[in-house]
Amino acid sequence: MRDAEERAILVALVIKGDFDGCNCFRSYKTLAEKARVDAKTAGRRCREMEQRGILKRQEEHRSKAWLAIPEEQRPVIWEVMIPAEWWSPAQLADINDQRAGLGRPPLTPANRPAIAPAPPKKTRTDKGTKRPKKVDQSSDPGTTSPGGTPGTDSPHPQDSQSPPPGLVVPQPSESPSESPPENTPAVADAVGKGAGGFASAGGRDGAAGETGEAEGGSAASGTKLPGQRKRSPRPATTKTRPRKESPGFELVRAAIPAAVARPGTRLFPGLHRAINDLLDGNAAAGIPRRTPEQVIARINRRWYGEDADTRSAPDYRGCDRCTASGCTAARRDLEAPEGCDRIKNRNSWLSAAILTQDCADPGCEDGQIIGGEACHACRERAEERREAARAVAAASAKLQADTEALATARKAVDEWTAAEAAEENRLRAELGRAGMYGVMLDHRVGQHMAGWRDRNPRPAAPAARGTNERQAVGA
């Protein structure tokens, strides 16, 4: 940082950002209020830090909070370029693991380089210039004032009723050990005067005058006041225990897909807790105990069976609302089958997937009772699904046949109508060339077309629009 003002602006900006320095946005007005500077100064300092590589304008992975702001009021999104070398290798691996879950690229020395030292501070214009001397005062402590009172050369005479001008400092031996906290009334002396209004040494109404003690005292009885200890507003640090690992946890940890958590890195807390629940069992949540092999098989069925590797890729688009930075559509589930199936966070998705139980029996492991035979409830449900699939297939086939029959009927009617119009036009043209017109022409055409319709009957009209489709779906 170049100076304290720049540091205050950066702290006010980064305190609202993400763990990796991204999505730091605040209006210049707010930055100015927090850093106690002018709004134009806040904007100018941010641009100066951008030129020095401390800040960078973020164009991708914009947060939902920023997108919720009206477009004309959106501030600049800054990415604080914390160097990759600033973190330890373990911290950097943990941060990159979290960034991967959010679809962000990993931090490396290439995209987070070291920051150059701050430019030197401007030197004062009066550096090296001696401070002008004030009015000379006598160095002899015994110099007398014009009033004849020893100890000062002040032109103002002293009396017993008013203190001399300026601050009179109490004796060190009589002052409290520490100053009282702010907004606390000053400790009163023996005659009710504040601690900041000590009487002059030797005054008649001073504390020492009433108690008979030596001159210059400020306490009433010579008893020293205890020091006022200020309590820090910072909350106490709470130490947490390391996460418990159930027997067989390391075996399951080694089977976690690398796209979710690379080997050697710590797991997402929710995924860590889900694996422990499966290995130890959770009676409150209705989760029975499983062996490490069963948990590994369950993870593989969820991750690879549901094509999670492809659905969690940054370039995957699960709906028309997906973008490179994320998706705002509802997730696809049993209640919203038309939702987006894109996986935005691999860790949280896998945590929920391995705990999801399709069967009402908590001891069912995807159709097989743990330690027993096949699940009857799953078998019946599978049979019901097959029956439903067959019914849907039959309805679809019937709908297709009805649609084809309807199209054939409509085509036959259209062809007959076109032939009828062509025959009528031919006859009118032929009679017109023979010199027939008017009522006689219409009479002859009507007679001829009546016979033509007897020889060429009209095809049956198709059913009303949508009737066959509704009947097929209802069946």
Tab-separated table of C-alpha atoms in Angstrom:
chain	number	residue	atom	x	y	z
A	1	MET	CA	0.000	0.000	0.000
A	2	ARG	CA	1.202	3.499	-0.789
A	3	ASP	CA	-0.330	5.147	2.260
A	4	ALA	CA	-2.988	4.751	4.943
A	5	GLU	CA	-5.704	6.307	2.774
A	6	GLU	CA	-5.188	3.751	0.011
A	7	ARG	CA	-5.181	0.923	2.542
A	8	ALA	CA	-8.472	2.098	4.066
A	9	ILE	CA	-10.127	2.148	0.636
A	10	LEU	CA	-8.857	-1.348	-0.220
A	11	VAL	CA	-9.998	-2.781	3.129
A	12	ALA	CA	-13.467	-1.255	2.672
A	13	LEU	CA	-13.629	-2.843	-0.795
A	14	VAL	CA	-12.248	-6.323	-0.125
A	15	ILE	CA	-14.226	-6.897	3.083
A	16	LYS	CA	-17.345	-7.515	0.940
A	17	GLY	CA	-15.631	-9.857	-1.560
A	18	ASP	CA	-15.211	-13.623	-1.862
A	19	PHE	CA	-12.574	-15.778	-0.187
A	20	ASP	CA	-10.303	-15.609	-3.256
A	21	GLY	CA	-10.548	-11.853	-3.842
A	22	CYS	CA	-13.311	-11.996	-6.477
A	23	ASN	CA	-16.674	-10.170	-6.572
A	24	CYS	CA	-15.505	-7.077	-4.658
A	25	PHE	CA	-17.969	-4.350	-5.534
A	26	ARG	CA	-19.067	-1.231	-3.708
A	27	SER	CA	-20.051	2.165	-4.999
A	28	TYR	CA	-17.466	4.914	-4.732
A	29	LYS	CA	-19.844	6.774	-2.432
A	30	THR	CA	-19.925	3.846	0.007
A	31	LEU	CA	-16.144	3.413	-0.196
A	32	ALA	CA	-15.743	7.102	0.572
A	33	GLU	CA	-17.987	6.857	3.638
A	34	LYS	CA	-16.151	3.796	4.998
A	35	ALA	CA	-12.638	5.151	4.330
A	36	ARG	CA	-13.462	8.760	5.346
A	37	VAL	CA	-12.431	10.202	1.978
A	38	ASP	CA	-14.131	11.930	-0.910
A	39	ALA	CA	-15.981	9.861	-3.533
A	40	LYS	CA	-13.759	11.178	-6.318
A	41	THR	CA	-10.706	10.245	-4.274
A	42	ALA	CA	-12.040	6.694	-3.834
A	43	GLY	CA	-12.526	6.293	-7.593
A	44	ARG	CA	-9.127	7.785	-8.385
A	45	ARG	CA	-7.365	5.551	-5.876
A	46	CYS	CA	-9.099	2.428	-7.253
A	47	ARG	CA	-7.923	3.296	-10.766
A	48	GLU	CA	-4.385	3.886	-9.485
A	49	MET	CA	-4.408	0.466	-7.791
A	50	GLU	CA	-5.664	-1.019	-11.069
A	51	GLN	CA	-2.674	0.452	-12.915
A	52	ARG	CA	-0.298	-1.040	-10.345
A	53	GLY	CA	-1.860	-4.527	-10.653
A	54	ILE	CA	-3.505	-4.638	-7.225
A	55	LEU	CA	-7.045	-4.511	-8.666
A	56	LYS	CA	-8.460	-5.933	-11.890
A	57	ARG	CA	-11.872	-5.445	-13.458
A	58	GLN	CA	-13.798	-8.729	-13.239
A	59	GLU	CA	-15.782	-9.589	-16.377
A	60	GLU	CA	-16.755	-13.213	-15.617
A	61	HIS	CA	-18.288	-15.212	-12.757
A	62	ARG	CA	-20.404	-12.294	-11.601
A	63	SER	CA	-22.398	-12.893	-8.442
A	64	LYS	CA	-26.180	-12.984	-8.142
A	65	ALA	CA	-26.105	-10.037	-5.729
A	66	TRP	CA	-24.475	-7.859	-8.389
A	67	LEU	CA	-26.892	-9.015	-11.080
A	68	ALA	CA	-29.822	-8.123	-8.802
A	69	ILE	CA	-28.736	-4.462	-8.790
A	70	PRO	CA	-30.457	-2.283	-11.451
A	71	GLU	CA	-28.236	-2.087	-14.510
A	72	GLU	CA	-27.832	1.680	-14.369
A	73	GLN	CA	-26.692	1.482	-10.710
A	74	ARG	CA	-24.237	-1.415	-10.905
A	75	PRO	CA	-20.730	-0.531	-9.644
A	76	VAL	CA	-17.476	-1.875	-11.045
A	77	ILE	CA	-16.655	-5.440	-9.943
A	78	TRP	CA	-13.040	-5.586	-8.815
A	79	GLU	CA	-10.899	-8.682	-8.386
A	80	VAL	CA	-8.241	-8.147	-5.735
A	81	MET	CA	-5.105	-9.717	-7.219
A	82	ILE	CA	-3.848	-11.523	-4.118
A	83	PRO	CA	-0.622	-13.219	-5.289
A	84	ALA	CA	-0.714	-17.018	-5.455
A	85	GLU	CA	2.569	-17.148	-3.524
A	86	TRP	CA	0.943	-15.372	-0.571
A	87	TRP	CA	-0.902	-18.596	0.429
A	88	SER	CA	0.786	-21.771	1.562
A	89	PRO	CA	0.569	-24.785	-0.792
A	90	ALA	CA	-2.129	-26.395	1.385
A	91	GLN	CA	-4.178	-23.188	1.539
A	92	LEU	CA	-3.862	-22.641	-2.215
A	93	ALA	CA	-4.986	-26.215	-2.924
A	94	ASP	CA	-8.007	-25.763	-0.655
A	95	ILE	CA	-8.914	-22.446	-2.321
A	96	ASN	CA	-8.556	-23.918	-5.814
A	97	ASP	CA	-10.755	-26.828	-4.768
A	98	GLN	CA	-13.491	-24.410	-3.717
A	99	ARG	CA	-13.039	-22.403	-6.939
A	100	ALA	CA	-13.436	-25.588	-8.979
A	101	GLY	CA	-16.763	-26.202	-7.260
A	102	LEU	CA	-17.859	-22.719	-8.369
A	103	GLY	CA	-16.687	-23.234	-11.962
A	104	ARG	CA	-13.696	-20.875	-11.648
A	105	PRO	CA	-10.205	-21.659	-12.979
A	106	PRO	CA	-7.449	-22.415	-10.444
A	107	LEU	CA	-5.164	-19.686	-9.111
A	108	THR	CA	-1.578	-19.936	-10.347
A	109	PRO	CA	1.460	-17.622	-10.351
A	110	ALA	CA	0.575	-16.882	-13.980
A	111	ASN	CA	-2.893	-15.402	-13.320
A	112	ARG	CA	-2.048	-14.151	-9.816
A	113	PRO	CA	1.530	-12.831	-10.077
A	114	ALA	CA	3.511	-11.078	-7.373
A	115	ILE	CA	2.719	-7.401	-6.817
A	116	ALA	CA	5.453	-4.792	-7.246
A	117	PRO	CA	6.429	-2.743	-4.185
A	118	ALA	CA	4.459	0.397	-3.532
A	119	PRO	CA	5.887	3.650	-4.918
A	120	PRO	CA	7.859	5.715	-2.385
A	121	LYS	CA	5.914	8.116	-0.259
A	122	LYS	CA	6.124	11.765	-1.110
A	123	THR	CA	8.595	13.600	1.110
A	124	ARG	CA	7.527	16.649	3.049
A	125	THR	CA	8.329	19.982	1.488
A	126	ASP	CA	9.857	21.230	4.753
A	127	LYS	CA	12.128	18.207	5.221
A	128	GLY	CA	15.574	19.338	6.431
A	129	THR	CA	14.369	22.765	7.457
A	130	LYS	CA	14.878	23.622	11.104
A	131	ARG	CA	11.797	24.502	13.075
A	132	PRO	CA	11.771	28.204	14.053
A	133	LYS	CA	12.581	28.889	17.680
A	134	LYS	CA	9.904	30.176	20.000
A	135	VAL	CA	10.253	33.012	22.508
A	136	ASP	CA	13.251	32.330	24.751
A	137	GLN	CA	12.441	31.385	28.301
A	138	SER	CA	14.783	31.365	31.226
A	139	SER	CA	16.335	28.011	31.927
A	140	ASP	CA	16.665	28.872	35.611
A	141	PRO	CA	13.861	27.110	37.523
A	142	GLY	CA	14.068	29.761	40.190
A	143	THR	CA	13.092	32.655	37.955
A	144	THR	CA	10.353	34.772	39.412
A	145	SER	CA	7.345	36.191	37.636
A	146	PRO	CA	6.493	39.896	37.644
A	147	GLY	CA	4.052	39.105	40.405
A	148	GLY	CA	6.816	37.785	42.597
A	149	THR	CA	5.686	34.159	42.628
A	150	PRO	CA	8.558	31.705	42.082
A	151	GLY	CA	8.417	28.865	39.529
A	152	THR	CA	7.214	30.661	36.366
A	153	ASP	CA	7.917	33.660	34.189
A	154	SER	CA	4.265	34.096	33.179
A	155	PRO	CA	3.192	37.769	33.079
A	156	HIS	CA	-0.110	36.827	34.702
A	157	PRO	CA	-0.130	37.022	38.488
A	158	GLN	CA	-1.264	34.006	40.411
A	159	ASP	CA	-3.906	33.960	43.071
A	160	SER	CA	-5.687	31.340	45.091
A	161	GLN	CA	-8.951	31.517	43.162
A	162	SER	CA	-8.020	30.950	39.503
A	163	PRO	CA	-5.565	28.501	37.919
A	164	PRO	CA	-2.844	29.761	35.585
A	165	PRO	CA	-3.519	29.666	31.818
A	166	GLY	CA	-2.706	26.451	29.996
A	167	LEU	CA	-2.754	22.843	31.172
A	168	VAL	CA	-1.341	22.077	34.609
A	169	VAL	CA	-0.134	18.465	34.692
A	170	PRO	CA	-0.582	16.600	38.010
A	171	GLN	CA	2.332	15.007	39.790
A	172	PRO	CA	3.206	11.557	38.404
A	173	SER	CA	3.108	10.025	41.849
A	174	GLU	CA	-0.505	11.045	42.377
A	175	SER	CA	-2.016	10.362	38.900
A	176	PRO	CA	-3.931	7.119	38.089
A	177	SER	CA	-2.036	4.287	36.444
A	178	GLU	CA	-4.153	4.418	33.290
A	179	SER	CA	-6.471	6.979	31.800
A	180	PRO	CA	-10.202	6.295	32.118
A	181	PRO	CA	-12.061	5.092	29.023
A	182	GLU	CA	-13.720	7.476	26.617
A	183	ASN	CA	-17.133	8.981	27.375
A	184	THR	CA	-16.495	8.493	31.159
A	185	PRO	CA	-16.729	11.554	33.461
A	186	ALA	CA	-13.407	12.651	34.847
A	187	VAL	CA	-12.613	11.517	38.398
A	188	ALA	CA	-13.457	14.384	40.751
A	189	ASP	CA	-10.964	15.641	43.299
A	190	ALA	CA	-11.639	16.422	46.941
A	191	VAL	CA	-13.482	19.673	46.267
A	192	GLY	CA	-15.609	18.323	43.383
A	193	LYS	CA	-13.457	19.614	40.531
A	194	GLY	CA	-12.776	17.429	37.514
A	195	ALA	CA	-9.455	15.693	37.118
A	196	GLY	CA	-8.741	17.971	34.175
A	197	GLY	CA	-9.211	21.091	36.307
A	198	PHE	CA	-6.531	20.676	38.912
A	199	ALA	CA	-5.979	23.648	41.204
A	200	SER	CA	-2.615	25.349	41.108
A	201	ALA	CA	0.067	24.164	43.447
A	202	GLY	CA	-0.324	25.627	46.863
A	203	GLY	CA	-3.967	26.760	46.371
A	204	ARG	CA	-6.115	27.158	49.449
A	205	ASP	CA	-9.093	25.161	48.160
A	206	GLY	CA	-7.047	22.280	46.799
A	207	ALA	CA	-7.203	18.726	48.067
A	208	ALA	CA	-3.920	19.035	49.900
A	209	GLY	CA	-5.128	22.152	51.678
A	210	GLU	CA	-8.030	20.273	53.274
A	211	THR	CA	-6.101	17.175	54.275
A	212	GLY	CA	-2.994	18.961	55.476
A	213	GLU	CA	-0.750	17.139	53.006
A	214	ALA	CA	2.091	18.616	51.028
A	215	GLU	CA	1.350	21.041	48.265
A	216	GLY	CA	0.636	19.871	44.696
A	217	GLY	CA	-1.591	16.856	45.468
A	218	SER	CA	-4.663	15.974	43.441
A	219	ALA	CA	-6.148	13.017	45.364
A	220	ALA	CA	-8.281	13.576	48.437
A	221	SER	CA	-6.668	11.067	50.749
A	222	GLY	CA	-3.556	9.880	48.983
A	223	THR	CA	-5.200	6.580	47.916
A	224	LYS	CA	-4.397	5.730	44.289
A	225	LEU	CA	-7.266	4.848	41.954
A	226	PRO	CA	-7.046	1.491	40.143
A	227	GLY	CA	-6.249	1.576	36.464
A	228	GLN	CA	-9.197	1.321	34.068
A	229	ARG	CA	-8.699	-1.708	31.858
A	230	LYS	CA	-10.400	-1.526	28.494
A	231	ARG	CA	-12.048	-4.651	27.140
A	232	SER	CA	-11.319	-5.464	23.513
A	233	PRO	CA	-14.397	-5.459	21.253
A	234	ARG	CA	-12.946	-8.329	19.241
A	235	PRO	CA	-14.768	-11.621	19.931
A	236	ALA	CA	-12.856	-14.373	21.625
A	237	THR	CA	-11.312	-16.999	19.357
A	238	THR	CA	-13.151	-20.311	19.430
A	239	LYS	CA	-10.992	-23.358	18.853
A	240	THR	CA	-12.698	-26.181	16.999
A	241	ARG	CA	-11.767	-29.813	17.008
A	242	PRO	CA	-10.632	-31.514	13.782
A	243	ARG	CA	-13.328	-33.385	11.917
A	244	LYS	CA	-13.874	-36.976	13.012
A	245	GLU	CA	-13.070	-39.677	10.475
A	246	SER	CA	-14.998	-42.933	10.729
A	247	PRO	CA	-13.376	-46.352	10.204
A	248	GLY	CA	-12.954	-46.886	6.480
A	249	PHE	CA	-13.092	-43.144	5.725
A	250	GLU	CA	-9.686	-43.088	4.017
A	251	LEU	CA	-10.749	-45.953	1.743
A	252	VAL	CA	-13.829	-43.991	0.674
A	253	ARG	CA	-11.804	-40.771	0.397
A	254	ALA	CA	-9.465	-42.407	-2.108
A	255	ALA	CA	-12.472	-43.322	-4.307
A	256	ILE	CA	-13.847	-39.748	-4.526
A	257	PRO	CA	-13.680	-38.577	-8.175
A	258	ALA	CA	-10.797	-36.175	-8.817
A	259	ALA	CA	-13.237	-33.672	-10.317
A	260	VAL	CA	-14.842	-33.360	-6.875
A	261	ALA	CA	-11.704	-33.357	-4.691
A	262	ARG	CA	-8.145	-33.993	-5.777
A	263	PRO	CA	-6.132	-36.547	-3.771
A	264	GLY	CA	-4.418	-35.024	-0.761
A	265	THR	CA	-6.874	-32.132	-0.317
A	266	ARG	CA	-9.464	-31.709	2.406
A	267	LEU	CA	-13.042	-32.597	1.600
A	268	PHE	CA	-15.927	-30.165	1.539
A	269	PRO	CA	-17.445	-30.190	5.078
A	270	GLY	CA	-20.853	-31.293	3.822
A	271	LEU	CA	-19.370	-34.198	1.837
A	272	HIS	CA	-17.169	-35.169	4.795
A	273	ARG	CA	-20.225	-35.260	7.056
A	274	ALA	CA	-22.288	-37.239	4.511
A	275	ILE	CA	-19.634	-39.957	4.236
A	276	ASN	CA	-19.421	-40.228	8.027
A	277	ASP	CA	-23.216	-40.537	8.233
A	278	LEU	CA	-23.165	-43.414	5.753
A	279	LEU	CA	-20.275	-45.198	7.481
A	280	ASP	CA	-21.500	-44.730	11.075
A	281	GLY	CA	-25.230	-44.534	10.484
A	282	ASN	CA	-27.501	-41.732	11.650
A	283	ALA	CA	-30.566	-42.898	13.535
A	284	ALA	CA	-32.047	-39.393	13.714
A	285	ALA	CA	-31.941	-39.064	9.920
A	286	GLY	CA	-32.925	-42.700	9.286
A	287	ILE	CA	-29.585	-43.647	7.701
A	288	PRO	CA	-28.331	-47.179	8.464
A	289	ARG	CA	-24.661	-48.092	8.719
A	290	ARG	CA	-22.924	-49.091	5.485
A	291	THR	CA	-19.571	-50.684	4.754
A	292	PRO	CA	-16.871	-48.689	2.937
A	293	GLU	CA	-17.385	-50.865	-0.162
A	294	GLN	CA	-21.121	-50.075	-0.199
A	295	VAL	CA	-20.428	-46.349	0.171
A	296	ILE	CA	-17.904	-46.456	-2.695
A	297	ALA	CA	-20.383	-48.318	-4.916
A	298	ARG	CA	-23.054	-45.769	-3.996
A	299	ILE	CA	-20.767	-42.848	-4.934
A	300	ASN	CA	-19.868	-44.444	-8.280
A	301	ARG	CA	-23.511	-45.151	-9.128
A	302	ARG	CA	-24.482	-41.560	-8.379
A	303	TRP	CA	-21.547	-39.814	-10.035
A	304	TYR	CA	-21.010	-41.951	-13.148
A	305	GLY	CA	-24.540	-43.334	-13.448
A	306	GLU	CA	-26.055	-39.850	-13.626
A	307	ASP	CA	-23.334	-38.467	-15.934
A	308	ALA	CA	-22.289	-35.903	-13.327
A	309	ASP	CA	-18.823	-35.447	-14.833
A	310	THR	CA	-20.328	-34.039	-18.041
A	311	ARG	CA	-23.113	-32.098	-16.341
A	312	SER	CA	-20.641	-30.264	-14.092
A	313	ALA	CA	-18.300	-29.144	-16.892
A	314	PRO	CA	-18.008	-25.336	-17.335
A	315	ASP	CA	-19.133	-25.530	-20.985
A	316	TYR	CA	-22.214	-27.679	-20.272
A	317	ARG	CA	-25.589	-26.043	-20.906
A	318	GLY	CA	-28.570	-27.689	-19.274
A	319	CYS	CA	-31.157	-25.095	-20.327
A	320	ASP	CA	-31.512	-21.854	-22.257
A	321	ARG	CA	-30.699	-19.820	-19.126
A	322	CYS	CA	-27.249	-21.345	-18.600
A	323	THR	CA	-24.258	-19.051	-19.030
A	324	ALA	CA	-20.516	-19.414	-18.554
A	325	SER	CA	-20.759	-17.997	-15.017
A	326	GLY	CA	-23.736	-20.054	-13.831
A	327	CYS	CA	-27.455	-20.727	-14.205
A	328	THR	CA	-30.421	-19.001	-12.567
A	329	ALA	CA	-33.049	-21.597	-13.524
A	330	ALA	CA	-34.554	-24.060	-11.035
A	331	ARG	CA	-32.726	-27.367	-10.572
A	332	ARG	CA	-34.212	-30.544	-12.037
A	333	ASP	CA	-35.739	-32.873	-9.454
A	334	LEU	CA	-38.855	-34.956	-8.864
A	335	GLU	CA	-40.952	-31.856	-8.263
A	336	ALA	CA	-39.481	-29.926	-11.224
A	337	PRO	CA	-38.701	-32.483	-13.977
A	338	GLU	CA	-38.403	-29.702	-16.549
A	339	GLY	CA	-35.703	-27.842	-14.595
A	340	CYS	CA	-32.047	-27.453	-15.524
A	341	ASP	CA	-29.872	-30.534	-14.906
A	342	ARG	CA	-26.587	-28.616	-14.811
A	343	ILE	CA	-24.475	-29.229	-11.679
A	344	LYS	CA	-23.267	-25.903	-10.339
A	345	ASN	CA	-21.330	-27.244	-7.316
A	346	ARG	CA	-19.871	-30.750	-7.497
A	347	ASN	CA	-19.302	-31.082	-3.751
A	348	SER	CA	-22.761	-30.076	-2.614
A	349	TRP	CA	-24.417	-32.092	-5.425
A	350	LEU	CA	-22.529	-35.292	-4.518
A	351	SER	CA	-23.227	-34.725	-0.799
A	352	ALA	CA	-26.956	-34.594	-1.466
A	353	ALA	CA	-26.869	-37.388	-4.061
A	354	ILE	CA	-25.294	-40.039	-1.820
A	355	LEU	CA	-27.763	-39.253	0.964
A	356	THR	CA	-30.837	-39.275	-1.285
A	357	GLN	CA	-32.973	-42.366	-0.649
A	358	ASP	CA	-35.451	-43.309	-3.374
A	359	CYS	CA	-36.929	-46.174	-1.363
A	360	ALA	CA	-39.006	-45.741	1.777
A	361	ASP	CA	-36.967	-48.481	3.482
A	362	PRO	CA	-33.793	-46.795	4.865
A	363	GLY	CA	-31.950	-50.114	4.708
A	364	CYS	CA	-32.373	-50.364	0.936
A	365	GLU	CA	-29.198	-49.910	-1.076
A	366	ASP	CA	-30.548	-49.179	-4.571
A	367	GLY	CA	-32.836	-52.217	-4.643
A	368	GLN	CA	-30.918	-54.493	-2.288
A	369	ILE	CA	-31.549	-54.650	1.459
A	370	ILE	CA	-28.296	-54.233	3.387
A	371	GLY	CA	-27.323	-57.679	4.631
A	372	GLY	CA	-30.414	-59.326	3.123
A	373	GLU	CA	-32.326	-60.089	-0.067
A	374	ALA	CA	-33.797	-57.884	-2.766
A	375	CYS	CA	-36.105	-55.085	-1.704
A	376	HIS	CA	-39.787	-55.983	-2.366
A	377	ALA	CA	-40.859	-52.343	-2.347
A	378	CYS	CA	-38.295	-51.484	-5.036
A	379	ARG	CA	-39.369	-54.550	-7.050
A	380	GLU	CA	-43.011	-53.505	-6.945
A	381	ARG	CA	-42.145	-49.929	-7.781
A	382	ALA	CA	-39.997	-51.088	-10.706
A	383	GLU	CA	-42.905	-53.214	-11.982
A	384	GLU	CA	-45.225	-50.230	-11.707
A	385	ARG	CA	-42.772	-48.142	-13.675
A	386	ARG	CA	-42.555	-50.800	-16.374
A	387	GLU	CA	-46.355	-50.956	-16.582
A	388	ALA	CA	-46.495	-47.189	-16.819
A	389	ALA	CA	-43.834	-47.247	-19.527
A	390	ARG	CA	-45.769	-49.853	-21.497
A	391	ALA	CA	-48.967	-47.819	-21.150
A	392	VAL	CA	-47.172	-44.720	-22.360
A	393	ALA	CA	-45.692	-46.638	-25.304
A	394	ALA	CA	-49.123	-48.023	-26.264
A	395	ALA	CA	-50.694	-44.581	-25.999
A	396	SER	CA	-47.902	-43.118	-28.115
A	397	ALA	CA	-48.364	-45.820	-30.777
A	398	LYS	CA	-52.128	-45.254	-30.844
A	399	LEU	CA	-51.614	-41.525	-31.050
A	400	GLN	CA	-49.212	-42.008	-33.948
A	401	ALA	CA	-51.670	-44.280	-35.803
A	402	ASP	CA	-54.559	-41.873	-35.226
A	403	THR	CA	-52.439	-38.987	-36.417
A	404	GLU	CA	-51.521	-40.813	-39.622
A	405	ALA	CA	-55.170	-41.796	-40.251
A	406	LEU	CA	-56.273	-38.209	-39.698
A	407	ALA	CA	-53.645	-36.957	-42.125
A	408	THR	CA	-54.761	-39.519	-44.753
A	409	ALA	CA	-58.430	-38.534	-44.368
A	410	ARG	CA	-57.642	-34.855	-44.667
A	411	LYS	CA	-55.549	-35.501	-47.749
A	412	ALA	CA	-58.405	-37.437	-49.427
A	413	VAL	CA	-60.903	-34.630	-48.691
A	414	ASP	CA	-58.489	-32.030	-50.031
A	415	GLU	CA	-57.938	-34.017	-53.250
A	416	TRP	CA	-61.706	-34.491	-53.789
A	417	THR	CA	-62.346	-30.758	-53.219
A	418	ALA	CA	-59.624	-29.840	-55.716
A	419	ALA	CA	-61.064	-32.281	-58.319
A	420	GLU	CA	-64.571	-30.864	-57.842
A	421	ALA	CA	-63.348	-27.295	-58.409
A	422	ALA	CA	-61.328	-28.337	-61.460
A	423	GLU	CA	-64.355	-30.109	-63.059
A	424	GLU	CA	-66.613	-27.088	-62.468
A	425	ASN	CA	-64.086	-24.695	-63.966
A	426	ARG	CA	-63.588	-26.923	-67.012
A	427	LEU	CA	-67.346	-27.117	-67.711
A	428	ARG	CA	-67.859	-23.348	-67.307
A	429	ALA	CA	-65.026	-22.618	-69.724
A	430	GLU	CA	-66.394	-25.058	-72.298
A	431	LEU	CA	-69.989	-23.690	-72.106
A	432	GLY	CA	-68.703	-20.130	-72.182
A	433	ARG	CA	-66.928	-20.773	-75.470
A	434	ALA	CA	-70.234	-22.161	-76.853
A	435	GLY	CA	-71.953	-18.843	-76.074
A	436	MET	CA	-73.879	-19.817	-72.952
A	437	TYR	CA	-73.945	-17.472	-70.002
A	438	GLY	CA	-76.078	-16.173	-67.155
A	439	VAL	CA	-78.830	-18.250	-65.526
A	440	MET	CA	-78.706	-20.894	-68.247
A	441	LEU	CA	-74.956	-21.383	-67.618
A	442	ASP	CA	-75.452	-21.822	-63.882
A	443	HIS	CA	-78.332	-24.273	-64.447
A	444	ARG	CA	-76.320	-26.493	-66.799
A	445	VAL	CA	-73.258	-26.442	-64.465
A	446	GLY	CA	-75.428	-27.366	-61.457
A	447	GLN	CA	-76.966	-30.356	-63.261
A	448	HIS	CA	-73.582	-31.609	-64.428
A	449	MET	CA	-71.891	-31.280	-61.011
A	450	ALA	CA	-74.786	-33.096	-59.292
A	451	GLY	CA	-74.197	-36.083	-61.556
A	452	TRP	CA	-70.444	-35.816	-61.056
A	453	ARG	CA	-70.871	-35.970	-57.262
A	454	ASP	CA	-73.066	-39.063	-57.628
A	455	ARG	CA	-70.338	-40.754	-59.620
A	456	ASN	CA	-67.556	-39.478	-57.290
A	457	PRO	CA	-68.869	-39.463	-53.695
A	458	ARG	CA	-67.148	-37.179	-51.160
A	459	PRO	CA	-64.764	-38.999	-48.732
A	460	ALA	CA	-65.662	-39.178	-45.038
A	461	ALA	CA	-64.732	-35.998	-43.149
A	462	PRO	CA	-61.897	-36.361	-40.548
A	463	ALA	CA	-62.657	-36.197	-36.830
A	464	ALA	CA	-62.678	-32.883	-35.034
A	465	ARG	CA	-59.276	-31.347	-34.387
A	466	GLY	CA	-57.636	-32.828	-31.247
A	467	THR	CA	-60.262	-35.553	-30.612
A	468	ASN	CA	-58.072	-38.479	-31.544
A	469	GLU	CA	-55.109	-37.027	-29.631
A	470	ARG	CA	-57.153	-36.616	-26.446
A	471	GLN	CA	-58.634	-40.095	-26.771
A	472	ALA	CA	-55.167	-41.612	-27.250
A	473	VAL	CA	-53.688	-39.813	-24.271
A	474	GLY	CA	-56.710	-40.717	-22.107
A	475	ALA	CA	-56.334	-44.358	-23.048
